[in-house]
Coordinates of C-alpha atoms in Angstrom, one line a residue:
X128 CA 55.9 47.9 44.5
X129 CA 52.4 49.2 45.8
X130 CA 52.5 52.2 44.5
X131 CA 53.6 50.5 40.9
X132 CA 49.7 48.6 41.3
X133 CA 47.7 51.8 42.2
X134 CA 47.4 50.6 45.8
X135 CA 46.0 53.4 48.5
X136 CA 45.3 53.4 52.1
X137 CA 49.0 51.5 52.7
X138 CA 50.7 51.3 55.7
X139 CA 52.0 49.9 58.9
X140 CA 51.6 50.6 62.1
X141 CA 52.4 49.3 65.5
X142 CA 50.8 49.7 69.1
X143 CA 50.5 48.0 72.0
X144 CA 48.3 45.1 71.6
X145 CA 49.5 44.4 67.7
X146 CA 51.6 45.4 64.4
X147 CA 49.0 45.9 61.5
X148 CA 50.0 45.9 58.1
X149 CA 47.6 47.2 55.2
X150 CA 46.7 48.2 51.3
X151 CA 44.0 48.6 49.4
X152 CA 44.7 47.5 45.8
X153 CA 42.8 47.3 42.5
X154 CA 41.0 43.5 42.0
X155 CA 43.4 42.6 39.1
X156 CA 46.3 43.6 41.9
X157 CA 45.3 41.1 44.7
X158 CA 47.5 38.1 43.5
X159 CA 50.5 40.3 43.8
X160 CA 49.4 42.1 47.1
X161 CA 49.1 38.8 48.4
X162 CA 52.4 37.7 47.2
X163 CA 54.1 40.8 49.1
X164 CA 52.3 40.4 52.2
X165 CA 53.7 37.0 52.5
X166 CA 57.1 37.6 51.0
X167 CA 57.0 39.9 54.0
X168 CA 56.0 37.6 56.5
X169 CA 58.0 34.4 55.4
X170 CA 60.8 35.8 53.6
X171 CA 62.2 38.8 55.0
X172 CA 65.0 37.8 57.3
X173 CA 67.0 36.8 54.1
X174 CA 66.6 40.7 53.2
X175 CA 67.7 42.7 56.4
X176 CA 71.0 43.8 56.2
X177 CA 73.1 46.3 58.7
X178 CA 73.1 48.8 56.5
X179 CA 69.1 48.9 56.6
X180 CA 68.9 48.5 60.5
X181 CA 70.9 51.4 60.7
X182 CA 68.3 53.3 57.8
X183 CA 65.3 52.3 59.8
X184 CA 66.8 52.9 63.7
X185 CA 67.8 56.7 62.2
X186 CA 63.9 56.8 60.5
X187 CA 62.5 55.4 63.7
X188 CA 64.9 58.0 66.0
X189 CA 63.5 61.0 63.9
X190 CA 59.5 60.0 63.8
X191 CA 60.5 59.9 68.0
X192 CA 62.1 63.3 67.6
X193 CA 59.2 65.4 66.0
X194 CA 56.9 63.9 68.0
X195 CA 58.8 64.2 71.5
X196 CA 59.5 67.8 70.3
X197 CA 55.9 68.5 69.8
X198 CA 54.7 71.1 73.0
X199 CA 53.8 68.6 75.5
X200 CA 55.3 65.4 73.5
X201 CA 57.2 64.2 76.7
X202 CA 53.6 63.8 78.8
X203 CA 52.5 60.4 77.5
X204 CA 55.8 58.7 79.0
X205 CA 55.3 60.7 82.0
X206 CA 51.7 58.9 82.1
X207 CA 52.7 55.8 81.4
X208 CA 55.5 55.3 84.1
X209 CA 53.0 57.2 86.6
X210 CA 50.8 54.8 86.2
X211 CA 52.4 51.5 85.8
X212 CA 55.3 49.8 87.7
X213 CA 58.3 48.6 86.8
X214 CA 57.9 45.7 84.3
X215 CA 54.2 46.0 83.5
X216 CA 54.3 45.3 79.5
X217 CA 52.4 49.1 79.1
X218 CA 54.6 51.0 80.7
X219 CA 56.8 51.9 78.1
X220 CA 55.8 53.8 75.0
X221 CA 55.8 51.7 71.5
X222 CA 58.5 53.7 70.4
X223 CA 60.9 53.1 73.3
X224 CA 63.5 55.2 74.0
X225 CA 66.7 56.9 71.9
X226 CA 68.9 54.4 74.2
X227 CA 66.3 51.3 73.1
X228 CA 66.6 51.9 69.5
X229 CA 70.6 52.5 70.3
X230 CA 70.6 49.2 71.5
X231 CA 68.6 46.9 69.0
X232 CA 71.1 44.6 66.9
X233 CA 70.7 42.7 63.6
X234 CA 69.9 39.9 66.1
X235 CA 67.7 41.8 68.3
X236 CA 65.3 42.2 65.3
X237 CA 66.1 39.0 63.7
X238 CA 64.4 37.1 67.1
X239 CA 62.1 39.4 67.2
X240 CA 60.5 38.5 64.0
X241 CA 61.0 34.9 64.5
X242 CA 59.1 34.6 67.5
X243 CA 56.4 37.3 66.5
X244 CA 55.6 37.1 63.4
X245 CA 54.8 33.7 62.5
X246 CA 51.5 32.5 60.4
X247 CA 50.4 31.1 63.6
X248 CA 50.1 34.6 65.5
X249 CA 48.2 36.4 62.6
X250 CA 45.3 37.5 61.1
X251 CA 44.8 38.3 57.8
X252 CA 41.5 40.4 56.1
X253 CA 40.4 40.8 52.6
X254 CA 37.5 43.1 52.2
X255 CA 35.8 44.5 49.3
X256 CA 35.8 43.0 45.8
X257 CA 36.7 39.6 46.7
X258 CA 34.8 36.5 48.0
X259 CA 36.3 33.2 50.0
X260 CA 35.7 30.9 46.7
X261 CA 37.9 32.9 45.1
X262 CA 40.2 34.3 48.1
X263 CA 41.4 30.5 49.4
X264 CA 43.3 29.4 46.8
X265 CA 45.4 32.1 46.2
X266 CA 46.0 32.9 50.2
X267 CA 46.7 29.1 50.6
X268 CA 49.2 29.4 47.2
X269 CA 51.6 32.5 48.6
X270 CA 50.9 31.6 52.7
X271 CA 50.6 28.1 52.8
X272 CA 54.3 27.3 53.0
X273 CA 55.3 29.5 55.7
X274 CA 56.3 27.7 58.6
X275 CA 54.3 28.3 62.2
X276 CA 56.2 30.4 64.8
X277 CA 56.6 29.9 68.2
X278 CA 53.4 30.2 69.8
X279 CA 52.6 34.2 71.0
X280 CA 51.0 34.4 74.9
X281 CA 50.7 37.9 75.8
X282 CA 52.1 38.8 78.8
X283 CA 49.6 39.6 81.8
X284 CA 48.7 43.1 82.2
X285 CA 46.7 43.9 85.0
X286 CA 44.9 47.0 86.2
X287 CA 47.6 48.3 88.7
X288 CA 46.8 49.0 92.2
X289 CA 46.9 53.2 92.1
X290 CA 48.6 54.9 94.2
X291 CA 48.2 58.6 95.8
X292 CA 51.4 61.2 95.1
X293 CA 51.4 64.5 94.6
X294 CA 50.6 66.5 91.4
X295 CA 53.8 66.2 88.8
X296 CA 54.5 69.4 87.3
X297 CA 56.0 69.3 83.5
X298 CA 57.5 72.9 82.0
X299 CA 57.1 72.6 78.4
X300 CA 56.7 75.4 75.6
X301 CA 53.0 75.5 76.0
X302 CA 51.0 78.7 75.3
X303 CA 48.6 78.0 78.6
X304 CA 48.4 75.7 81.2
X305 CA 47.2 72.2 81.1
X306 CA 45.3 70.3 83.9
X307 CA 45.3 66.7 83.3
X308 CA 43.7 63.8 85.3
X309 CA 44.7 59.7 84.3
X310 CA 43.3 56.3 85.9
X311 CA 43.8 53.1 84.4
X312 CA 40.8 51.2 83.8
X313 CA 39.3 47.8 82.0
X314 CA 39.9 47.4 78.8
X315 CA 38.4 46.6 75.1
X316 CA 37.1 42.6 76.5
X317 CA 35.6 43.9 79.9
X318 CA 31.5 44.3 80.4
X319 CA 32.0 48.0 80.7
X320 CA 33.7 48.7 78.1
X321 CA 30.7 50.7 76.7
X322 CA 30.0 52.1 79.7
X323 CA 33.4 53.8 80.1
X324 CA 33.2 55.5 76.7
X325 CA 29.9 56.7 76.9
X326 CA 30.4 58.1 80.2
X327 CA 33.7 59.5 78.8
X328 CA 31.7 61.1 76.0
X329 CA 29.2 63.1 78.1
X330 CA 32.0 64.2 80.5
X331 CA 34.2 65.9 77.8
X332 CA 34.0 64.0 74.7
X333 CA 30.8 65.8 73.1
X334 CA 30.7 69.3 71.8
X335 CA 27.9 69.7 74.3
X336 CA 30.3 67.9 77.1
X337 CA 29.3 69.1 81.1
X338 CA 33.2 70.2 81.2
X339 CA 32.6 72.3 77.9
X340 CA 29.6 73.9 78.8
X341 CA 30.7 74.6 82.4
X342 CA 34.7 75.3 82.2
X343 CA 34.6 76.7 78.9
X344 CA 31.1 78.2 77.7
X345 CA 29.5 79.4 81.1
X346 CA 32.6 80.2 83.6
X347 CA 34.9 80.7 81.0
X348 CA 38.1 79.4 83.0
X349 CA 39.0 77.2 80.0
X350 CA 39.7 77.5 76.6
X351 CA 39.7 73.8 75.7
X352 CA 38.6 70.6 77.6
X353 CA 38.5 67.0 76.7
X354 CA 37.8 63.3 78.9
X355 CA 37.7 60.1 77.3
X356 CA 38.3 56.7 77.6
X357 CA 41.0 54.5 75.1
X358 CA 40.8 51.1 75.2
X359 CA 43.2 48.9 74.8
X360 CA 43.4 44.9 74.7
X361 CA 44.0 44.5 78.5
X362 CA 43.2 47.6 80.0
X363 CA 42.4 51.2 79.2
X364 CA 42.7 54.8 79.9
X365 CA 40.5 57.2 81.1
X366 CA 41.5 61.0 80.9
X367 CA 40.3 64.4 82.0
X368 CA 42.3 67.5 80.7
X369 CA 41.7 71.5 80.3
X370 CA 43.6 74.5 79.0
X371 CA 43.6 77.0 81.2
X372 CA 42.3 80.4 79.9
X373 CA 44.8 82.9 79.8
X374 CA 44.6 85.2 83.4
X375 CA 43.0 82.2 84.8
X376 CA 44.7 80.9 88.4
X377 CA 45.1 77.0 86.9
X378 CA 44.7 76.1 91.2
X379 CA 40.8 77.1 90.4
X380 CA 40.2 75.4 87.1
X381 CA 41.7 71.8 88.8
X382 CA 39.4 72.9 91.5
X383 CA 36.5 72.9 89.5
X384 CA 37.7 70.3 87.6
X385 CA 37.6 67.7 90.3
X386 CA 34.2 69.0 91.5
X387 CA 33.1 68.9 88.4
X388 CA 33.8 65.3 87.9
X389 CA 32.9 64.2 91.3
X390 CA 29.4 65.4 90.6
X391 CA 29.3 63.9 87.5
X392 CA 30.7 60.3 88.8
X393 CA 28.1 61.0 92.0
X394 CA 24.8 61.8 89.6
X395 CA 26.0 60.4 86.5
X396 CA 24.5 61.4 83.1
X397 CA 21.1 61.9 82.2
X398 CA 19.1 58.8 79.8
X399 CA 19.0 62.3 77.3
X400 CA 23.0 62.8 77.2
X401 CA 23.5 58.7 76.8
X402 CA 21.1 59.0 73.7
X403 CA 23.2 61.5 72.2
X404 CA 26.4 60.2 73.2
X405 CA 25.5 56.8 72.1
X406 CA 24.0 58.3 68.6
X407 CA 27.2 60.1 68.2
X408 CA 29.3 57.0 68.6
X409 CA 27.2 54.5 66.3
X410 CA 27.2 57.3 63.7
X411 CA 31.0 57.4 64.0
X412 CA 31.5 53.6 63.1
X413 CA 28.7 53.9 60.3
X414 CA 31.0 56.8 58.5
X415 CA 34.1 54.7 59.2
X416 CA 32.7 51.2 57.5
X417 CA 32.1 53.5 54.5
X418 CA 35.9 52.6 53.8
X419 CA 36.9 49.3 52.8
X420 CA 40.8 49.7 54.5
X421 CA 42.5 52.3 55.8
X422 CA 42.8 53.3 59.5
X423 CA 39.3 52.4 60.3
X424 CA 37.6 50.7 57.5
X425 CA 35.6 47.6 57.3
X426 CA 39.0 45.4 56.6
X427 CA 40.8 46.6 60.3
X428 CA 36.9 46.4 62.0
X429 CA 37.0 42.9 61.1
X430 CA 40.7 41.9 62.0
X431 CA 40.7 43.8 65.3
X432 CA 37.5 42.1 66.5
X433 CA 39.0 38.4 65.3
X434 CA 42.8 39.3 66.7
X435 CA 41.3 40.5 70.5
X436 CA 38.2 38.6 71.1
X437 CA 38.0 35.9 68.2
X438 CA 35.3 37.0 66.8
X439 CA 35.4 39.4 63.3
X440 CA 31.6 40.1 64.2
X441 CA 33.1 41.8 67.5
X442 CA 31.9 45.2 65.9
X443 CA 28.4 44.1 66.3
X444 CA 28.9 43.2 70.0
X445 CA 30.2 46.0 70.3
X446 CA 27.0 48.3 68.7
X447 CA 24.3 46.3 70.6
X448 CA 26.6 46.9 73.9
X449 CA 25.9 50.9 73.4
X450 CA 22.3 50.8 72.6
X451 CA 21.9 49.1 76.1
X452 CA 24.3 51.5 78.7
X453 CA 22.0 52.9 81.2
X454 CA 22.5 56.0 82.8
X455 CA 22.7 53.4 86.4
X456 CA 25.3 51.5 84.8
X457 CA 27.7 54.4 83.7
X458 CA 27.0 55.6 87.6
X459 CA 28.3 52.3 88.7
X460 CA 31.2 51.5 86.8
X461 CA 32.8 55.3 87.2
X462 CA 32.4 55.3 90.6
X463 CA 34.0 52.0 90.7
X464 CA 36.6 53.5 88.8
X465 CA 37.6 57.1 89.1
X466 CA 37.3 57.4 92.5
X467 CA 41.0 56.2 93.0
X468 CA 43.2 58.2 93.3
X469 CA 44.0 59.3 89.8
X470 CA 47.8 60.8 88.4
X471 CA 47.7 64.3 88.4
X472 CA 49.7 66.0 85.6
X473 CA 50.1 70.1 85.4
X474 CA 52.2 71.4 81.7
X475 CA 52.9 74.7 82.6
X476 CA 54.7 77.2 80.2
X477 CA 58.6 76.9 80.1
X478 CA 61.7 75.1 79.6
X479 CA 61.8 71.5 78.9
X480 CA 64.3 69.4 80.6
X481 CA 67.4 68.3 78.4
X482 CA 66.7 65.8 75.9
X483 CA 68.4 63.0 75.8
X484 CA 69.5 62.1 72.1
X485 CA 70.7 59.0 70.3
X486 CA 73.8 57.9 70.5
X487 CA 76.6 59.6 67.5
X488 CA 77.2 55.5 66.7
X489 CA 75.0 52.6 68.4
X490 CA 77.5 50.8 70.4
X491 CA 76.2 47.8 69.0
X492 CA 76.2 48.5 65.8
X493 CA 80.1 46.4 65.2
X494 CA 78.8 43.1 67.3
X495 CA 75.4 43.4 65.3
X496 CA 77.3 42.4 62.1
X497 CA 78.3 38.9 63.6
X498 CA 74.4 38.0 63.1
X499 CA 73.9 35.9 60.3
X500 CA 71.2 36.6 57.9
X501 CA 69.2 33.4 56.5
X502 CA 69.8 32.7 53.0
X503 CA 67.1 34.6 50.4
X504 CA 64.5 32.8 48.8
X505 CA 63.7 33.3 44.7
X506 CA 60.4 33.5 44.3
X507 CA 58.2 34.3 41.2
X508 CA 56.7 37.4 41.4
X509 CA 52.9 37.0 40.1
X510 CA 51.6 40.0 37.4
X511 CA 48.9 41.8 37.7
X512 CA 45.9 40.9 36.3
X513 CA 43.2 42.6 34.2
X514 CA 42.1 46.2 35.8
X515 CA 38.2 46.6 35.9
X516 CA 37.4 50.3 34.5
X517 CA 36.6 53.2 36.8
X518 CA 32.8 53.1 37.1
X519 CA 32.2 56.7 38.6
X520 CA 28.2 57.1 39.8
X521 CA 26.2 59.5 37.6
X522 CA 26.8 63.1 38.6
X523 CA 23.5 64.9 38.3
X524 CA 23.2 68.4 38.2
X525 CA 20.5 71.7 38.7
X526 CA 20.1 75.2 40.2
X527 CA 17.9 76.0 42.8
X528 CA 15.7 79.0 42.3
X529 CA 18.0 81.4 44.0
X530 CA 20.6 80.5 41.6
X531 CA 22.7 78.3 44.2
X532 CA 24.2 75.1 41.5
X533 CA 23.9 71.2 43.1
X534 CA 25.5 68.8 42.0
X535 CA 24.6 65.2 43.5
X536 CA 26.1 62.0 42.9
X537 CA 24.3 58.6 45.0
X538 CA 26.4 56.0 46.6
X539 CA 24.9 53.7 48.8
X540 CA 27.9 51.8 50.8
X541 CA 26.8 53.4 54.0
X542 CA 22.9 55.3 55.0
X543 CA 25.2 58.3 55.2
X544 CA 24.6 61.5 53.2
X545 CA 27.8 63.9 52.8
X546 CA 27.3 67.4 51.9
X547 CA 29.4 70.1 51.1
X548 CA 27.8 74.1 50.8
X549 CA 31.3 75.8 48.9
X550 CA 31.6 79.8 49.0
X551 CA 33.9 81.9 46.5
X552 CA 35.5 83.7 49.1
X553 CA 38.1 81.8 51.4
X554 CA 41.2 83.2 53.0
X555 CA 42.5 85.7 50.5
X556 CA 39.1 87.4 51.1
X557 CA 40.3 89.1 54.0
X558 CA 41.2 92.8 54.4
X559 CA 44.8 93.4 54.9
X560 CA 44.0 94.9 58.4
X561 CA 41.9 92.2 58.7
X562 CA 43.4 89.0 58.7
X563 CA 41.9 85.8 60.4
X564 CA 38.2 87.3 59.7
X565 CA 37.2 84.5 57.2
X566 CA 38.1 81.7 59.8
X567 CA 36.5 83.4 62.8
X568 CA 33.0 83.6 61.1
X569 CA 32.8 80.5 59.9
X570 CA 34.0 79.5 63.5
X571 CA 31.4 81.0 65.0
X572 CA 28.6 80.1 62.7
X573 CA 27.7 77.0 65.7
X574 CA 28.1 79.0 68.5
X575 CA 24.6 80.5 68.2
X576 CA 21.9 80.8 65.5
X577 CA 18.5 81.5 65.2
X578 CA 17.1 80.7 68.6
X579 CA 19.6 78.2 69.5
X580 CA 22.6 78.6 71.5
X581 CA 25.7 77.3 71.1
X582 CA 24.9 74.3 73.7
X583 CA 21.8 73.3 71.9
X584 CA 23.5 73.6 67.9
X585 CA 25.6 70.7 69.9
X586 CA 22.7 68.9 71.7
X587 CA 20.8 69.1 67.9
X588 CA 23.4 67.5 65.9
X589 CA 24.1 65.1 68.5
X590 CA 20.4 64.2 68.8
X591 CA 20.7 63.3 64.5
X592 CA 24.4 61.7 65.0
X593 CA 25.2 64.9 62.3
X594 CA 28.5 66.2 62.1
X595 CA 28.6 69.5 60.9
X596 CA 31.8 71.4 60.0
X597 CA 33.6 74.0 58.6
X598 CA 36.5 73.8 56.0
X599 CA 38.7 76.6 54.9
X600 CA 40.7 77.2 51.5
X601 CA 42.7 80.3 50.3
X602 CA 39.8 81.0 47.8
X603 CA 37.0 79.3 49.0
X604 CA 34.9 78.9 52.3
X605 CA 33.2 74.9 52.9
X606 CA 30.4 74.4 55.6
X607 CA 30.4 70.7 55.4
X608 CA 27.3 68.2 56.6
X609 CA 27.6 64.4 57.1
X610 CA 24.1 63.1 58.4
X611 CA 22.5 59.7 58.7
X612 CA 20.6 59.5 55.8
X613 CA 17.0 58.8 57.6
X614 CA 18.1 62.1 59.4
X615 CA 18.9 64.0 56.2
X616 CA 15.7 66.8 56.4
X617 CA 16.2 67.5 59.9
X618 CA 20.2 67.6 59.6
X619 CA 19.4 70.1 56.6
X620 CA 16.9 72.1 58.5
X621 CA 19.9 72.4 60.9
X622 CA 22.4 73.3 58.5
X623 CA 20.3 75.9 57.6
X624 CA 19.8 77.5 60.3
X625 CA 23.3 77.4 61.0
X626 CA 24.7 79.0 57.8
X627 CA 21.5 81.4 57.4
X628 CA 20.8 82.6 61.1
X629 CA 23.9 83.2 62.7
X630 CA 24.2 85.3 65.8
X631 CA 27.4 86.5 66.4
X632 CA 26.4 87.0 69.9
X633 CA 29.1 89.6 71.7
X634 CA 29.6 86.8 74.7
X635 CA 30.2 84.0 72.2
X636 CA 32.9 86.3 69.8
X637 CA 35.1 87.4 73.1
X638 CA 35.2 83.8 74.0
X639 CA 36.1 82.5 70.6
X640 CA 38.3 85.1 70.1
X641 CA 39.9 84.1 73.2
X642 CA 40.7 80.6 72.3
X643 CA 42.1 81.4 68.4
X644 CA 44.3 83.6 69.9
X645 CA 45.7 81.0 72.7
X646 CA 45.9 78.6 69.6
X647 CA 47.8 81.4 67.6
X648 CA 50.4 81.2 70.7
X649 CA 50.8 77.8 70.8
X650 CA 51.4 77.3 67.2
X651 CA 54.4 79.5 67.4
X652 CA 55.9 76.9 69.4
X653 CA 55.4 73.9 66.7
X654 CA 58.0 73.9 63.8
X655 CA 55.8 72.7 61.8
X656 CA 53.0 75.4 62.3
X657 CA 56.2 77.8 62.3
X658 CA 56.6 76.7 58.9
X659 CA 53.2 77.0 57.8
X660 CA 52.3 80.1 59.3
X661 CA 55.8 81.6 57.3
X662 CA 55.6 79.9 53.8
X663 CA 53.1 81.9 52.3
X664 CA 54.7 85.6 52.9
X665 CA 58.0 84.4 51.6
X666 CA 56.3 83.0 48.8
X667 CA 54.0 85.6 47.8
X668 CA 55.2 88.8 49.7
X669 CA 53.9 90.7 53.1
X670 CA 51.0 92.7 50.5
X671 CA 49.6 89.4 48.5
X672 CA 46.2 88.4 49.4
X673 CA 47.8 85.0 49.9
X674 CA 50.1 86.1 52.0
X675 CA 48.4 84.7 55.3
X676 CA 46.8 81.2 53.9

């Protein structure tokens, strides 16, 4: 039915904290969007059937499946029961287990959405080419007779006390070895909730990260770091991994690791790294509002902030929060923090332990047949109105003296300016013997240029709250800008230096080199990157220039 009205962007997803339903439609579709939405929330029951419990428990089992079966799928439940004890509500992953799903009956789901999913428990969002005047009528015409529900208190969820154990060691068809650190923390609603990311962000969040320019760019013991923080509604996450480089002991990079981060929790960041952290992060949320729906659009911004704190303005909060994090207060709060004793996870290279698999038939699938459905209710299914034309901005066009063609089209949505430099040569480009060229240069095109190191490209674009990035195509090669728009001559001046000025420094190509050959390694373990990596041979044969795209 969405896809019969042009609607994008539409999906559903479920987490921890909520189940989100969304579409973006045309104008002259919202009558009926708003029909299905609440056909969906008052009327379903009268539709579920055995027959599609069992469709969607085999749909659910397989989307568990590929993503269990990903190298290191199995760590996140590991985490999760590591950290939390028996009965906490976020200790078990929102897809539960093959034995969960087994075991969910027409009636299972039946309660469920009777005690969930009531008017009463939800927040609904229309953003974009609508305004209340309009939007009231029709949301109190297709909502207004669904009954409340009961009413939804969340269970508590406390931070749990930690608890000191020894490192737990996974074997999983990795290509290197993985060094991970976990501590639960405060959540989205706490004071220092801004702190915790930022601080996150200058650990190992930033291209110009301390554990990326000491594991990784100046001892070289690592091929990949990361730290972060993910909130959630009652608590959060905070994380420290690295990939160990190939020859590497992985005893000395969790060494360093640790001392890393207990320098980092002892000194805490400089009032330069918040900036740039903080810039990075408000840029972020700029390019997401650009969107009206989708995963992180204006119309989820507003829902999230009125479903966790009762506000839809939460967003704001939120930005005014990071402008005033001091380097004093991201001290504090991680020392509060991660100096308890945190779960230690080490994914060495190896065999994964049996999985276990669904059932052949859900033992309850027979007794689930004795629930009976409520009656279906007719309802009149609204048409959809008159479709506005495509109004697409004027495209203008020139060439530059040097005969390079630009093509510019203005939107104004967002102070963001998007640009994309395109090459005729991508993939297909490269020598037979030479395979993987393309994709290395234009990787290496931030790792020094002109008279800035790789460190400082980072430091730079984190400075503007630019993002710049590389894009590749069997026939053509993409260096990609977005830059705050009052940034936009300094962001270019970047860029240019960047695409004009490279250094293809001897240090910085071994290191590179390094990593896209670990990466190689570990995609040989994905299916999916199996798959990918053999399509194009069979398609075109060994010789073609497309043979490797």
């Amino acid at each position: 039915y969405l896809q019969q009205i042009g609607a994008t962007d539409y999906n559903g997803t479920t987490s921890f904290d909520r189940t989100n339903y969304f579409q973006t439609v045309p104008r002259g579709a919202l009558e009926k969007a708003l029909f299905l939405e609440s056909d969906r929330m008052g009327y379903l029951l009268g539709a579920v059937t055995q027959e599609k419990l069992d469709n969607q428990r085999g749909v659910v089992q397989n989307e568990k499946r590929q993503g269990d079966n990903r190298p290191g799928g199995l760590v996140f439940y590991e985490v999760l029961e590591g950290l939390f004890p028996e009965g906490h509500p976020y200790r078990h992953s929102t897809i539960g287990s093959m034995a969960d799903l087994d075991a969910a009956s027409l009636t299972t789901v039946q309660d469920w959405f009777r005690d969930k999913y009531g008017p009463n428990n939800a927040v609904l969002v229309l953003a974009g080419d609508i305004n209340a005047a309009e939007a009231r009528p029709l949301v109190e015409k297709y909502f207004g007779a669904i009954k409340r529900g009961p009413v939804n208190t969340p269970a508590q969820a406390a931070i749990p006390a930690p608890q000191a154990r020894d490192t737990v060691v996974m074997k999983d068809r990795v290509a290197a070895t993985q060094v991970m650190r976990y501590w639960a923390v405060p959540g989205l609603l706490d004071k220092n909730m801004a702190a915790l990311d930022l601080g996150g962000s200058v650990l190992g969040g930033l291209a110009s990260s301390r554990l990326d320019n000491a594991l990784v760019r100046n001892e070289k013991l690592a091929v990949a770091v990361s730290a972060g923080y993910s909130p959630f509604h009652r608590l959060g996450l905070f994380s420290a991994q690295a990939t160990v480089r190939p020859g590497v002991d992985p005893a000395t990079v969790e060494k360093r690791l640790d001392e890393l981060m207990a320098d980092f929790i002892r000194t805490g960041p400089t009032a330069e790294e918040l900036r740039r952290a903080a810039t990075t992060e408000v840029a972020g949320r700029i390019r997401g509002l650009e969107q009206v729906g989708g995963f992180g659009g204006k119309a989820v911004t507003l829902a999230e902030g009125k479903l966790y704190a009762n506000d839809a303005n939460f967003y704001r909060r939120v930005l005014a929060d990071y402008a005033k994090v001091t380097p004093a207060q991201v001290r504090t709060v991680l020392g509060q923090w991660l100096t308890r004793p945190p779960l230690k996870i080490r994914l060495e290279p190896g065999e994964r332990p049996p999985y276990v698999e669904a059932a052949a038939t859900p033992k309850t699938a027979a007794a689930a047949t004795t629930a009976a459905p409520p009656p279906s209710t007719k309802r009149e299914v609204p048409k959809v109105g008159q479709l506005a034309s495509l109004d697409f901005p004027t495209i203008q066009r020139a060439t530059l003296s040097n005969g390079i063609k630009v093509t510019y089209a203005q939107r104004t949505a967002v102070p963001v300016t998007q640009m994309a430099l395109s090459f005729d040569a991508g993939l297909a480009a490269d020598a037979p013997n030479q395979r993987g060229l393309q994709g290395m240069v234009l990787a290496l095109l931030e790792e020094g240029a002109g008279s800035l190191t790789a460190q400082q490209i980072a430091e730079r674009q984190e400075d503007l709250g630019a993002n710049i990035s590389t894009a590749s195509s069997p026939d053509r090669s993409n260096i990609v800008l977005s830059a705050l728009s009052p940034n936009l001559a300094p962001s270019l001046d970047l860029l240019e230096t960047i695409v004009e000025q490279p250094t293809f420094a001897p240090a910085e190509v071994e290191r590179l080199r390094t990593q896209l050959l670990t990466g190689i390694a570990q995609a040989k373990n994905g299916p999916n990157q199996i798959a990918v990596r053999a399509l194009p041979t069979l398609l075109y044969g060994a010789n073609h220039p497309y043979a490797f795209v």
